[in-house]
Amino acid sequence: MNQGLLDKVSESFTEKYHTDPLLVFSPGRINLIGEHTDYNEGFVFPAAIDKGIMLAIQKSDAHTCQVLALDKKEHYAFDTTAIVPVANGGWRNYILGVVAEIHNLGLKVKPFNSVFAGDIPAGAGLSSSAALENSFVFGLNILFGLGLSKRQMITISQKAEHHFAGVKCGIMDQYASMFGVEDSALLLDCRSIASKTFQIDFKDYELLLVNSNVKHDLVESAYNDRRVVCEQVSAQLNVPFLRDVTKTALRGIRKDLSTEDYDKALYIVEENERVLAFSKAILDEDLQTLGTLLYQSHEGMRDKFKISCKELDFLVDITVSNPHILGARMMGGGFGGCTINLILSTAVEDFKKQISEQYVQQFGWECSIYSVKLSKGTHLTK
Ligand code: GLA
């Protein structure tokens, strides 16, 4: 728990609105393995982290909702009737989307005052948007006695992203942020939306994130395009989702597909297999296999699904000759953000130094390095 963040948000709320707020913390997430498999109703392996969004929220007697984004020093007021997305609205759309989706269920959000801030590094691909959505839906649920289950809440958050942010994301980020368990990762079946909790203890090894500090253009449309390809291939195979496809079935329609589409679908089928193999390797305490699967996942995203970029490839390539790193891969939606590395704890400091120097030399700007703690999902801090 970041006490500084809690104090900052809570004090700012009290100062501005002169009442006592509910305080909600909603975490960001990492993903051990399984990218773009979620919207194919496949498997993913995320975990909530100790960085996220802190929200202070309380009912108000006024006619409008008030939101103060403390980090950005931006304030926004809106009426709960007639909610529409704001052009280039950034963070506003996640909140508007959540309120609108609650209304779509026939439930009512009344005016509220709120202040939020976060400690997730911006643009790192650690799902600050899911954390923000979940913090609001969770807070509003309590404040207005909406009676929503956690499962309903994450669906609201996901729809907010679809309809107000324009990203047709899967359920992984919202799920991990809401349901995270301390020191654990969640093997999530995105068909049943149920997960199995795996306590994570890599013994002498740990997970380390390296942020490329890039976000390439058109990431949202590239993401949505991948989703369309997956849907088209599954339609061609007469199955609801690529989750239901085997490599043999896919090979059967190879001649009907472009090489690009075939490769993308094949990546999804293989990545699903890797997630399951990864969960087995955790149970077997087989760290070598975990590392190999991470590298294979990266190769699949780079060569078949085509969502990597030169900065992420560089960060992964540099680890291959390092005997203390068992595996690495890009993490998240792609085209920027972080790599996730499985590294010997005693080798972290040397690696940080090496990669920082070589990265800045190669690209002219710095990478950032984070250690994260696997933590519990969205919760009240007061
Ligand atoms: C983004 C989306 C998720 C998931 C990942 C890729 O984070 O929000 O739903 O698809 O990309 O695995």
mmCIF file of C-alpha atoms and ligand atoms in Angstrom:
data_model
loop_
_atom_site.group_PDB
_atom_site.id
_atom_site.type_symbol
_atom_site.label_atom_id
_atom_site.label_comp_id
_atom_site.label_asym_id
_atom_site.label_seq_id
_atom_site.Cartn_x
_atom_site.Cartn_y
_atom_site.Cartn_z
ATOM 1 C CA MET A 1 0.000 0.000 0.000
ATOM 2 C CA ASN A 2 1.342 3.377 -1.031
ATOM 3 C CA GLN A 3 0.501 5.437 2.054
ATOM 4 C CA GLY A 4 1.644 8.639 0.360
ATOM 5 C CA LEU A 5 -0.839 8.111 -2.459
ATOM 6 C CA LEU A 6 -3.641 7.336 -0.012
ATOM 7 C CA ASP A 7 -2.935 10.462 2.055
ATOM 8 C CA LYS A 8 -2.623 12.665 -0.994
ATOM 9 C CA VAL A 9 -5.964 11.600 -2.471
ATOM 10 C CA SER A 10 -7.849 11.556 0.797
ATOM 11 C CA GLU A 11 -6.556 14.956 1.944
ATOM 12 C CA SER A 12 -7.258 16.549 -1.380
ATOM 13 C CA PHE A 13 -10.831 15.187 -1.300
ATOM 14 C CA THR A 14 -11.523 16.468 2.207
ATOM 15 C CA GLU A 15 -10.036 19.836 1.420
ATOM 16 C CA LYS A 16 -12.123 20.228 -1.713
ATOM 17 C CA TYR A 17 -15.451 18.703 -0.672
ATOM 18 C CA HIS A 18 -15.363 18.899 3.151
ATOM 19 C CA THR A 19 -16.735 15.385 3.689
ATOM 20 C CA ASP A 20 -15.275 12.002 4.398
ATOM 21 C CA PRO A 21 -14.901 9.832 1.266
ATOM 22 C CA LEU A 22 -14.892 6.134 0.534
ATOM 23 C CA LEU A 23 -11.351 5.190 -0.464
ATOM 24 C CA VAL A 24 -10.877 2.545 -3.132
ATOM 25 C CA PHE A 25 -7.577 1.130 -4.374
ATOM 26 C CA SER A 26 -7.627 -0.632 -7.722
ATOM 27 C CA PRO A 27 -4.405 -2.198 -9.013
ATOM 28 C CA GLY A 28 -2.785 -2.419 -12.419
ATOM 29 C CA ARG A 29 -1.674 -5.807 -13.725
ATOM 30 C CA ILE A 30 1.140 -7.756 -15.265
ATOM 31 C CA ASN A 31 0.688 -10.857 -17.390
ATOM 32 C CA LEU A 32 3.001 -13.838 -17.053
ATOM 33 C CA ILE A 33 1.947 -15.289 -20.397
ATOM 34 C CA GLY A 34 -1.003 -15.396 -22.831
ATOM 35 C CA GLU A 35 -1.372 -12.263 -24.962
ATOM 36 C CA HIS A 36 -4.393 -11.583 -27.159
ATOM 37 C CA THR A 37 -5.808 -14.939 -26.143
ATOM 38 C CA ASP A 38 -8.438 -13.373 -23.864
ATOM 39 C CA TYR A 39 -10.815 -12.148 -26.584
ATOM 40 C CA ASN A 40 -10.395 -15.529 -28.272
ATOM 41 C CA GLU A 41 -11.932 -17.071 -25.139
ATOM 42 C CA GLY A 42 -8.614 -18.725 -24.377
ATOM 43 C CA PHE A 43 -6.249 -18.677 -21.391
ATOM 44 C CA VAL A 44 -4.211 -15.907 -19.773
ATOM 45 C CA PHE A 45 -2.030 -15.738 -16.666
ATOM 46 C CA PRO A 46 -2.182 -12.252 -15.145
ATOM 47 C CA ALA A 47 -1.597 -10.900 -11.658
ATOM 48 C CA ALA A 48 -2.587 -7.655 -9.956
ATOM 49 C CA ILE A 49 0.350 -5.526 -8.794
ATOM 50 C CA ASP A 50 1.085 -3.137 -5.952
ATOM 51 C CA LYS A 51 0.698 -0.097 -8.170
ATOM 52 C CA GLY A 52 -2.648 1.295 -9.203
ATOM 53 C CA ILE A 53 -5.318 3.957 -8.852
ATOM 54 C CA MET A 54 -6.498 5.417 -5.560
ATOM 55 C CA LEU A 55 -10.001 6.873 -5.668
ATOM 56 C CA ALA A 56 -11.788 8.983 -3.074
ATOM 57 C CA ILE A 57 -15.504 9.215 -3.763
ATOM 58 C CA GLN A 58 -18.662 10.345 -1.985
ATOM 59 C CA LYS A 59 -22.295 11.213 -2.772
ATOM 60 C CA SER A 60 -23.066 14.835 -3.503
ATOM 61 C CA ASP A 61 -26.154 17.051 -3.193
ATOM 62 C CA ALA A 62 -25.250 18.968 -6.330
ATOM 63 C CA HIS A 63 -26.686 18.254 -9.776
ATOM 64 C CA THR A 64 -23.469 17.180 -11.443
ATOM 65 C CA CYS A 65 -20.692 14.660 -10.870
ATOM 66 C CA GLN A 66 -17.289 16.118 -10.105
ATOM 67 C CA VAL A 67 -14.011 14.396 -10.874
ATOM 68 C CA LEU A 68 -10.565 15.682 -10.066
ATOM 69 C CA ALA A 69 -7.652 13.898 -11.748
ATOM 70 C CA LEU A 70 -4.992 14.895 -9.265
ATOM 71 C CA ASP A 71 -1.894 13.829 -11.215
ATOM 72 C CA LYS A 72 -2.983 15.717 -14.303
ATOM 73 C CA LYS A 73 -4.473 18.588 -12.318
ATOM 74 C CA GLU A 74 -7.571 18.340 -14.480
ATOM 75 C CA HIS A 75 -11.130 18.725 -13.306
ATOM 76 C CA TYR A 76 -14.236 17.484 -15.059
ATOM 77 C CA ALA A 77 -17.919 17.892 -14.263
ATOM 78 C CA PHE A 78 -20.727 16.018 -15.978
ATOM 79 C CA ASP A 79 -24.417 15.416 -15.790
ATOM 80 C CA THR A 80 -25.474 11.787 -15.351
ATOM 81 C CA THR A 81 -28.279 12.172 -17.872
ATOM 82 C CA ALA A 82 -27.255 12.003 -21.549
ATOM 83 C CA ILE A 83 -23.728 10.645 -21.261
ATOM 84 C CA VAL A 84 -21.712 10.414 -24.472
ATOM 85 C CA PRO A 85 -17.991 9.870 -25.109
ATOM 86 C CA VAL A 86 -15.875 13.021 -25.183
ATOM 87 C CA ALA A 87 -13.695 13.462 -28.285
ATOM 88 C CA ASN A 88 -10.051 13.082 -27.186
ATOM 89 C CA GLY A 89 -11.393 12.857 -23.645
ATOM 90 C CA GLY A 90 -8.627 10.576 -22.337
ATOM 91 C CA TRP A 91 -9.289 9.502 -18.751
ATOM 92 C CA ARG A 92 -12.764 11.120 -18.769
ATOM 93 C CA ASN A 93 -14.120 8.492 -21.134
ATOM 94 C CA TYR A 94 -13.312 5.600 -18.810
ATOM 95 C CA ILE A 95 -15.384 7.194 -16.058
ATOM 96 C CA LEU A 96 -18.198 8.293 -18.341
ATOM 97 C CA GLY A 97 -18.224 4.815 -19.837
ATOM 98 C CA VAL A 98 -18.564 3.168 -16.451
ATOM 99 C CA VAL A 99 -21.495 5.401 -15.466
ATOM 100 C CA ALA A 100 -23.185 4.912 -18.851
ATOM 101 C CA GLU A 101 -22.819 1.121 -18.689
ATOM 102 C CA ILE A 102 -24.275 1.060 -15.177
ATOM 103 C CA HIS A 103 -27.264 3.024 -16.496
ATOM 104 C CA ASN A 104 -27.609 0.572 -19.378
ATOM 105 C CA LEU A 105 -28.335 -2.102 -16.779
ATOM 106 C CA GLY A 106 -31.272 -0.022 -15.530
ATOM 107 C CA LEU A 107 -29.406 1.063 -12.389
ATOM 108 C CA LYS A 108 -28.966 4.647 -11.320
ATOM 109 C CA VAL A 109 -25.811 6.571 -10.485
ATOM 110 C CA LYS A 110 -26.594 9.830 -8.726
ATOM 111 C CA PRO A 111 -24.247 12.825 -8.478
ATOM 112 C CA PHE A 112 -20.928 12.227 -6.714
ATOM 113 C CA ASN A 113 -17.685 14.007 -5.905
ATOM 114 C CA SER A 114 -14.397 12.258 -6.563
ATOM 115 C CA VAL A 115 -10.620 12.620 -6.627
ATOM 116 C CA PHE A 116 -8.201 10.076 -8.027
ATOM 117 C CA ALA A 117 -4.466 9.652 -8.545
ATOM 118 C CA GLY A 118 -2.178 6.744 -9.351
ATOM 119 C CA ASP A 119 1.298 5.331 -9.119
ATOM 120 C CA ILE A 120 1.279 3.224 -12.286
ATOM 121 C CA PRO A 121 3.958 4.531 -14.645
ATOM 122 C CA ALA A 122 2.152 6.191 -17.551
ATOM 123 C CA GLY A 123 2.144 4.318 -20.851
ATOM 124 C CA ALA A 124 3.843 1.261 -19.383
ATOM 125 C CA GLY A 125 1.077 -1.105 -20.492
ATOM 126 C CA LEU A 126 0.223 -2.007 -16.900
ATOM 127 C CA SER A 127 -3.490 -1.339 -17.400
ATOM 128 C CA SER A 128 -4.025 1.911 -15.611
ATOM 129 C CA SER A 129 -7.274 2.212 -17.593
ATOM 130 C CA ALA A 130 -8.694 -1.035 -16.178
ATOM 131 C CA ALA A 131 -7.617 0.108 -12.713
ATOM 132 C CA LEU A 132 -9.419 3.414 -13.190
ATOM 133 C CA GLU A 133 -12.604 1.792 -14.508
ATOM 134 C CA ASN A 134 -12.632 -0.754 -11.718
ATOM 135 C CA SER A 135 -12.029 1.847 -9.019
ATOM 136 C CA PHE A 136 -15.083 3.804 -10.136
ATOM 137 C CA VAL A 137 -17.435 0.895 -10.666
ATOM 138 C CA PHE A 138 -16.403 -0.553 -7.299
ATOM 139 C CA GLY A 139 -16.861 2.770 -5.492
ATOM 140 C CA LEU A 140 -20.179 3.566 -7.172
ATOM 141 C CA ASN A 141 -21.484 0.086 -6.411
ATOM 142 C CA ILE A 142 -20.976 0.638 -2.700
ATOM 143 C CA LEU A 143 -22.023 4.278 -2.656
ATOM 144 C CA PHE A 144 -25.357 3.748 -4.396
ATOM 145 C CA GLY A 145 -26.055 0.186 -3.224
ATOM 146 C CA LEU A 146 -26.185 -1.114 -6.804
ATOM 147 C CA GLY A 147 -25.840 -4.752 -5.770
ATOM 148 C CA LEU A 148 -23.382 -5.602 -8.548
ATOM 149 C CA SER A 149 -21.192 -8.690 -8.292
ATOM 150 C CA LYS A 150 -17.480 -8.403 -9.093
ATOM 151 C CA ARG A 151 -18.144 -10.305 -12.274
ATOM 152 C CA GLN A 152 -20.779 -7.751 -13.310
ATOM 153 C CA MET A 153 -18.459 -4.923 -12.390
ATOM 154 C CA ILE A 154 -15.645 -6.107 -14.651
ATOM 155 C CA THR A 155 -18.075 -6.508 -17.528
ATOM 156 C CA ILE A 156 -19.137 -2.896 -17.012
ATOM 157 C CA SER A 157 -15.480 -1.823 -17.036
ATOM 158 C CA GLN A 158 -14.787 -3.810 -20.187
ATOM 159 C CA LYS A 159 -17.813 -2.359 -21.982
ATOM 160 C CA ALA A 160 -16.757 1.143 -20.955
ATOM 161 C CA GLU A 161 -13.478 0.466 -22.747
ATOM 162 C CA HIS A 162 -15.272 -0.909 -25.833
ATOM 163 C CA HIS A 163 -17.861 1.834 -26.140
ATOM 164 C CA PHE A 164 -16.144 4.902 -24.719
ATOM 165 C CA ALA A 165 -12.437 4.301 -25.385
ATOM 166 C CA GLY A 166 -12.912 2.404 -28.649
ATOM 167 C CA VAL A 167 -10.691 -0.549 -27.730
ATOM 168 C CA LYS A 168 -12.307 -3.949 -28.184
ATOM 169 C CA CYS A 169 -10.295 -5.420 -25.352
ATOM 170 C CA GLY A 170 -10.741 -8.816 -23.751
ATOM 171 C CA ILE A 171 -11.475 -9.339 -20.065
ATOM 172 C CA MET A 172 -7.940 -10.002 -18.768
ATOM 173 C CA ASP A 173 -7.031 -6.561 -17.442
ATOM 174 C CA GLN A 174 -10.308 -5.876 -15.668
ATOM 175 C CA TYR A 175 -10.384 -9.393 -14.239
ATOM 176 C CA ALA A 176 -6.836 -9.290 -12.885
ATOM 177 C CA SER A 177 -7.328 -5.835 -11.418
ATOM 178 C CA MET A 178 -10.561 -6.837 -9.668
ATOM 179 C CA PHE A 179 -9.774 -10.402 -8.569
ATOM 180 C CA GLY A 180 -6.019 -10.270 -7.907
ATOM 181 C CA VAL A 181 -4.644 -12.300 -4.987
ATOM 182 C CA GLU A 182 -1.563 -11.399 -2.971
ATOM 183 C CA ASP A 183 1.672 -13.172 -4.038
ATOM 184 C CA SER A 184 -0.279 -14.997 -6.714
ATOM 185 C CA ALA A 185 -1.067 -15.086 -10.417
ATOM 186 C CA LEU A 186 -4.402 -16.178 -11.858
ATOM 187 C CA LEU A 187 -4.744 -18.808 -14.552
ATOM 188 C CA LEU A 188 -7.875 -17.380 -16.132
ATOM 189 C CA ASP A 189 -10.093 -19.271 -18.503
ATOM 190 C CA CYS A 190 -11.637 -16.467 -20.548
ATOM 191 C CA ARG A 191 -14.534 -18.680 -21.596
ATOM 192 C CA SER A 192 -15.890 -19.464 -18.163
ATOM 193 C CA ILE A 193 -14.320 -16.300 -16.704
ATOM 194 C CA ALA A 194 -13.127 -18.332 -13.756
ATOM 195 C CA SER A 195 -9.554 -18.565 -12.547
ATOM 196 C CA LYS A 196 -7.280 -20.812 -10.598
ATOM 197 C CA THR A 197 -4.939 -19.089 -8.164
ATOM 198 C CA PHE A 198 -1.249 -20.012 -8.348
ATOM 199 C CA GLN A 199 0.981 -18.905 -5.547
ATOM 200 C CA ILE A 200 4.109 -17.553 -7.185
ATOM 201 C CA ASP A 201 7.487 -18.275 -5.684
ATOM 202 C CA PHE A 202 10.311 -18.396 -8.178
ATOM 203 C CA LYS A 203 12.842 -19.107 -5.424
ATOM 204 C CA ASP A 204 16.169 -17.494 -6.420
ATOM 205 C CA TYR A 205 14.508 -15.866 -9.420
ATOM 206 C CA GLU A 206 12.112 -12.961 -9.780
ATOM 207 C CA LEU A 207 10.084 -11.057 -12.328
ATOM 208 C CA LEU A 208 11.458 -7.771 -13.567
ATOM 209 C CA LEU A 209 9.755 -5.336 -15.934
ATOM 210 C CA VAL A 210 11.652 -3.204 -18.406
ATOM 211 C CA ASN A 211 9.669 -0.346 -19.928
ATOM 212 C CA SER A 212 10.688 0.598 -23.467
ATOM 213 C CA ASN A 213 9.090 4.002 -22.880
ATOM 214 C CA VAL A 214 7.571 3.940 -26.326
ATOM 215 C CA LYS A 215 4.001 3.786 -27.491
ATOM 216 C CA HIS A 216 3.752 3.612 -31.239
ATOM 217 C CA ASP A 217 0.921 5.227 -33.186
ATOM 218 C CA LEU A 218 -2.324 3.508 -34.092
ATOM 219 C CA VAL A 219 -2.033 0.952 -31.313
ATOM 220 C CA GLU A 220 -5.791 0.897 -30.789
ATOM 221 C CA SER A 221 -6.608 0.218 -34.421
ATOM 222 C CA ALA A 222 -3.827 -2.391 -34.703
ATOM 223 C CA TYR A 223 -5.319 -4.099 -31.639
ATOM 224 C CA ASN A 224 -8.852 -4.057 -33.049
ATOM 225 C CA ASP A 225 -7.566 -5.298 -36.434
ATOM 226 C CA ARG A 226 -5.985 -8.336 -34.769
ATOM 227 C CA ARG A 227 -9.295 -9.097 -33.146
ATOM 228 C CA VAL A 228 -11.099 -8.922 -36.499
ATOM 229 C CA VAL A 229 -8.630 -11.359 -38.091
ATOM 230 C CA CYS A 230 -9.151 -13.817 -35.239
ATOM 231 C CA GLU A 231 -12.913 -13.576 -35.618
ATOM 232 C CA GLN A 232 -12.741 -14.063 -39.374
ATOM 233 C CA VAL A 233 -10.593 -17.169 -39.128
ATOM 234 C CA SER A 234 -12.814 -18.742 -36.496
ATOM 235 C CA ALA A 235 -15.866 -17.969 -38.653
ATOM 236 C CA GLN A 236 -14.163 -19.702 -41.579
ATOM 237 C CA LEU A 237 -13.689 -22.748 -39.374
ATOM 238 C CA ASN A 238 -17.269 -22.568 -38.154
ATOM 239 C CA VAL A 239 -16.319 -22.275 -34.516
ATOM 240 C CA PRO A 240 -17.222 -19.442 -32.153
ATOM 241 C CA PHE A 241 -13.642 -18.550 -31.173
ATOM 242 C CA LEU A 242 -10.030 -19.534 -31.907
ATOM 243 C CA ARG A 243 -10.060 -21.209 -28.500
ATOM 244 C CA ASP A 244 -11.927 -24.006 -30.260
ATOM 245 C CA VAL A 245 -9.353 -24.467 -33.021
ATOM 246 C CA THR A 246 -6.630 -27.101 -33.249
ATOM 247 C CA LYS A 247 -3.484 -26.773 -35.309
ATOM 248 C CA THR A 248 -4.723 -29.610 -37.535
ATOM 249 C CA ALA A 249 -8.023 -27.858 -38.229
ATOM 250 C CA LEU A 250 -6.171 -24.653 -38.982
ATOM 251 C CA ARG A 251 -3.824 -26.426 -41.383
ATOM 252 C CA GLY A 252 -6.921 -27.748 -43.152
ATOM 253 C CA ILE A 253 -7.882 -24.231 -44.288
ATOM 254 C CA ARG A 254 -4.372 -22.944 -44.814
ATOM 255 C CA LYS A 255 -4.820 -22.516 -48.562
ATOM 256 C CA ASP A 256 -7.927 -20.371 -47.987
ATOM 257 C CA LEU A 257 -6.053 -17.902 -45.792
ATOM 258 C CA SER A 258 -3.375 -15.335 -46.453
ATOM 259 C CA THR A 259 -0.038 -16.236 -44.867
ATOM 260 C CA GLU A 260 -0.448 -13.293 -42.467
ATOM 261 C CA ASP A 261 -3.877 -14.405 -41.240
ATOM 262 C CA TYR A 262 -2.800 -18.032 -40.968
ATOM 263 C CA ASP A 263 0.199 -17.027 -38.871
ATOM 264 C CA LYS A 264 -1.901 -14.842 -36.595
ATOM 265 C CA ALA A 265 -4.399 -17.601 -35.926
ATOM 266 C CA LEU A 266 -1.603 -20.116 -35.422
ATOM 267 C CA TYR A 267 -0.016 -17.804 -32.859
ATOM 268 C CA ILE A 268 -3.245 -17.757 -30.836
ATOM 269 C CA VAL A 269 -3.561 -21.555 -30.902
ATOM 270 C CA GLU A 270 0.075 -21.927 -29.826
ATOM 271 C CA GLU A 271 -0.096 -19.206 -27.188
ATOM 272 C CA ASN A 272 -3.063 -20.942 -25.559
ATOM 273 C CA GLU A 273 -0.995 -24.129 -25.414
ATOM 274 C CA ARG A 274 1.880 -22.179 -23.901
ATOM 275 C CA VAL A 275 -0.280 -20.751 -21.113
ATOM 276 C CA LEU A 276 -1.327 -24.247 -20.079
ATOM 277 C CA ALA A 277 2.248 -25.528 -20.345
ATOM 278 C CA PHE A 278 3.357 -22.570 -18.221
ATOM 279 C CA SER A 279 0.888 -23.409 -15.470
ATOM 280 C CA LYS A 280 2.150 -26.992 -15.454
ATOM 281 C CA ALA A 281 5.774 -25.815 -15.282
ATOM 282 C CA ILE A 282 4.904 -23.674 -12.257
ATOM 283 C CA LEU A 283 3.472 -26.701 -10.489
ATOM 284 C CA ASP A 284 6.554 -28.722 -11.480
ATOM 285 C CA GLU A 285 8.815 -25.855 -10.300
ATOM 286 C CA ASP A 286 10.480 -26.112 -13.700
ATOM 287 C CA LEU A 287 11.922 -22.636 -14.138
ATOM 288 C CA GLN A 288 13.858 -23.513 -17.301
ATOM 289 C CA THR A 289 10.631 -24.389 -19.075
ATOM 290 C CA LEU A 290 9.004 -21.182 -17.857
ATOM 291 C CA GLY A 291 11.852 -19.243 -19.431
ATOM 292 C CA THR A 292 11.680 -21.146 -22.705
ATOM 293 C CA LEU A 293 7.942 -20.507 -22.938
ATOM 294 C CA LEU A 294 8.482 -16.782 -22.396
ATOM 295 C CA TYR A 295 10.952 -16.643 -25.278
ATOM 296 C CA GLN A 296 8.641 -18.694 -27.508
ATOM 297 C CA SER A 297 5.771 -16.367 -26.696
ATOM 298 C CA HIS A 298 7.851 -13.369 -27.713
ATOM 299 C CA GLU A 299 8.879 -15.014 -30.989
ATOM 300 C CA GLY A 300 5.231 -15.757 -31.743
ATOM 301 C CA MET A 301 4.208 -12.157 -31.127
ATOM 302 C CA ARG A 302 7.137 -10.826 -33.137
ATOM 303 C CA ASP A 303 7.015 -13.138 -36.148
ATOM 304 C CA LYS A 304 3.444 -14.397 -36.358
ATOM 305 C CA PHE A 305 1.057 -12.065 -34.565
ATOM 306 C CA LYS A 306 3.244 -9.077 -35.429
ATOM 307 C CA ILE A 307 2.650 -6.880 -32.413
ATOM 308 C CA SER A 308 6.227 -6.299 -31.276
ATOM 309 C CA CYS A 309 8.479 -3.400 -32.258
ATOM 310 C CA LYS A 310 12.225 -2.872 -32.546
ATOM 311 C CA GLU A 311 12.552 -1.462 -29.025
ATOM 312 C CA LEU A 312 10.831 -4.481 -27.418
ATOM 313 C CA ASP A 313 12.805 -6.891 -29.604
ATOM 314 C CA PHE A 314 16.028 -5.212 -28.535
ATOM 315 C CA LEU A 315 15.099 -5.534 -24.853
ATOM 316 C CA VAL A 316 14.347 -9.226 -25.286
ATOM 317 C CA ASP A 317 17.345 -10.000 -27.534
ATOM 318 C CA ILE A 318 19.776 -8.528 -25.047
ATOM 319 C CA THR A 319 18.685 -11.052 -22.423
ATOM 320 C CA VAL A 320 19.400 -14.116 -24.556
ATOM 321 C CA SER A 321 23.139 -14.101 -23.894
ATOM 322 C CA ASN A 322 22.635 -13.382 -20.175
ATOM 323 C CA PRO A 323 23.032 -16.693 -18.289
ATOM 324 C CA HIS A 324 21.047 -15.292 -15.349
ATOM 325 C CA ILE A 325 17.896 -14.617 -17.338
ATOM 326 C CA LEU A 326 15.776 -17.656 -18.080
ATOM 327 C CA GLY A 327 13.289 -15.935 -20.369
ATOM 328 C CA ALA A 328 11.784 -12.652 -21.480
ATOM 329 C CA ARG A 329 8.980 -11.402 -23.680
ATOM 330 C CA MET A 330 6.999 -8.321 -24.524
ATOM 331 C CA MET A 331 3.924 -7.958 -22.347
ATOM 332 C CA GLY A 332 0.425 -6.650 -23.065
ATOM 333 C CA GLY A 333 -1.280 -5.386 -26.193
ATOM 334 C CA GLY A 334 1.953 -4.653 -28.109
ATOM 335 C CA PHE A 335 3.835 -1.900 -29.975
ATOM 336 C CA GLY A 336 5.412 -0.547 -26.798
ATOM 337 C CA GLY A 337 5.203 -0.822 -23.042
ATOM 338 C CA CYS A 338 7.203 -3.344 -21.043
ATOM 339 C CA THR A 339 9.038 -6.609 -21.349
ATOM 340 C CA ILE A 340 8.729 -9.134 -18.534
ATOM 341 C CA ASN A 341 11.902 -10.982 -17.535
ATOM 342 C CA LEU A 342 12.535 -14.008 -15.350
ATOM 343 C CA ILE A 343 15.871 -13.210 -13.759
ATOM 344 C CA LEU A 344 18.133 -14.449 -10.973
ATOM 345 C CA SER A 345 17.592 -12.017 -8.086
ATOM 346 C CA THR A 346 21.294 -11.557 -7.406
ATOM 347 C CA ALA A 347 21.847 -10.590 -11.056
ATOM 348 C CA VAL A 348 19.245 -7.817 -11.151
ATOM 349 C CA GLU A 349 21.540 -4.908 -10.351
ATOM 350 C CA ASP A 350 24.118 -5.800 -13.021
ATOM 351 C CA PHE A 351 21.413 -6.363 -15.585
ATOM 352 C CA LYS A 352 19.788 -3.014 -14.817
ATOM 353 C CA LYS A 353 23.072 -1.267 -15.419
ATOM 354 C CA GLN A 354 23.794 -3.178 -18.620
ATOM 355 C CA ILE A 355 20.383 -2.769 -20.201
ATOM 356 C CA SER A 356 20.054 0.897 -19.223
ATOM 357 C CA GLU A 357 23.362 1.760 -20.894
ATOM 358 C CA GLN A 358 22.802 -0.274 -24.018
ATOM 359 C CA TYR A 359 19.207 0.874 -24.493
ATOM 360 C CA VAL A 360 19.969 4.564 -24.316
ATOM 361 C CA GLN A 361 22.928 4.045 -26.636
ATOM 362 C CA GLN A 362 20.715 2.285 -29.162
ATOM 363 C CA PHE A 363 17.646 4.516 -29.125
ATOM 364 C CA GLY A 364 18.653 7.788 -27.517
ATOM 365 C CA TRP A 365 16.170 7.645 -24.643
ATOM 366 C CA GLU A 366 16.083 5.677 -21.422
ATOM 367 C CA CYS A 367 14.230 2.535 -20.492
ATOM 368 C CA SER A 368 12.697 2.255 -16.996
ATOM 369 C CA ILE A 369 12.944 -0.773 -14.782
ATOM 370 C CA TYR A 370 10.384 -1.895 -12.198
ATOM 371 C CA SER A 371 10.073 -4.650 -9.660
ATOM 372 C CA VAL A 372 6.461 -5.348 -8.788
ATOM 373 C CA LYS A 373 4.775 -7.212 -5.982
ATOM 374 C CA LEU A 374 1.826 -9.437 -6.814
ATOM 375 C CA SER A 375 -1.080 -8.035 -4.859
ATOM 376 C CA LYS A 376 -4.764 -8.193 -4.085
ATOM 377 C CA GLY A 377 -7.455 -6.859 -6.380
ATOM 378 C CA THR A 378 -9.718 -3.811 -6.081
ATOM 379 C CA HIS A 379 -10.599 -3.115 -2.460
ATOM 380 C CA LEU A 380 -11.659 -0.482 0.025
ATOM 381 C CA THR A 381 -8.836 0.995 2.010
ATOM 382 C CA LYS A 382 -11.256 2.626 4.401
HETATM 383 C C1 GLA B 1 -4.669 -5.344 -23.675
HETATM 384 C C2 GLA B 1 -6.144 -5.706 -23.546
HETATM 385 C C3 GLA B 1 -6.329 -7.105 -22.964
HETATM 386 C C4 GLA B 1 -5.480 -8.130 -23.691
HETATM 387 C C5 GLA B 1 -4.044 -7.637 -23.855
HETATM 388 C C6 GLA B 1 -3.214 -8.542 -24.715
HETATM 389 O O1 GLA B 1 -4.079 -5.203 -22.414
HETATM 390 O O2 GLA B 1 -6.821 -4.776 -22.749
HETATM 391 O O3 GLA B 1 -7.682 -7.459 -22.991
HETATM 392 O O4 GLA B 1 -6.036 -8.479 -24.916
HETATM 393 O O5 GLA B 1 -3.977 -6.335 -24.410
HETATM 394 O O6 GLA B 1 -3.080 -9.776 -24.125
#
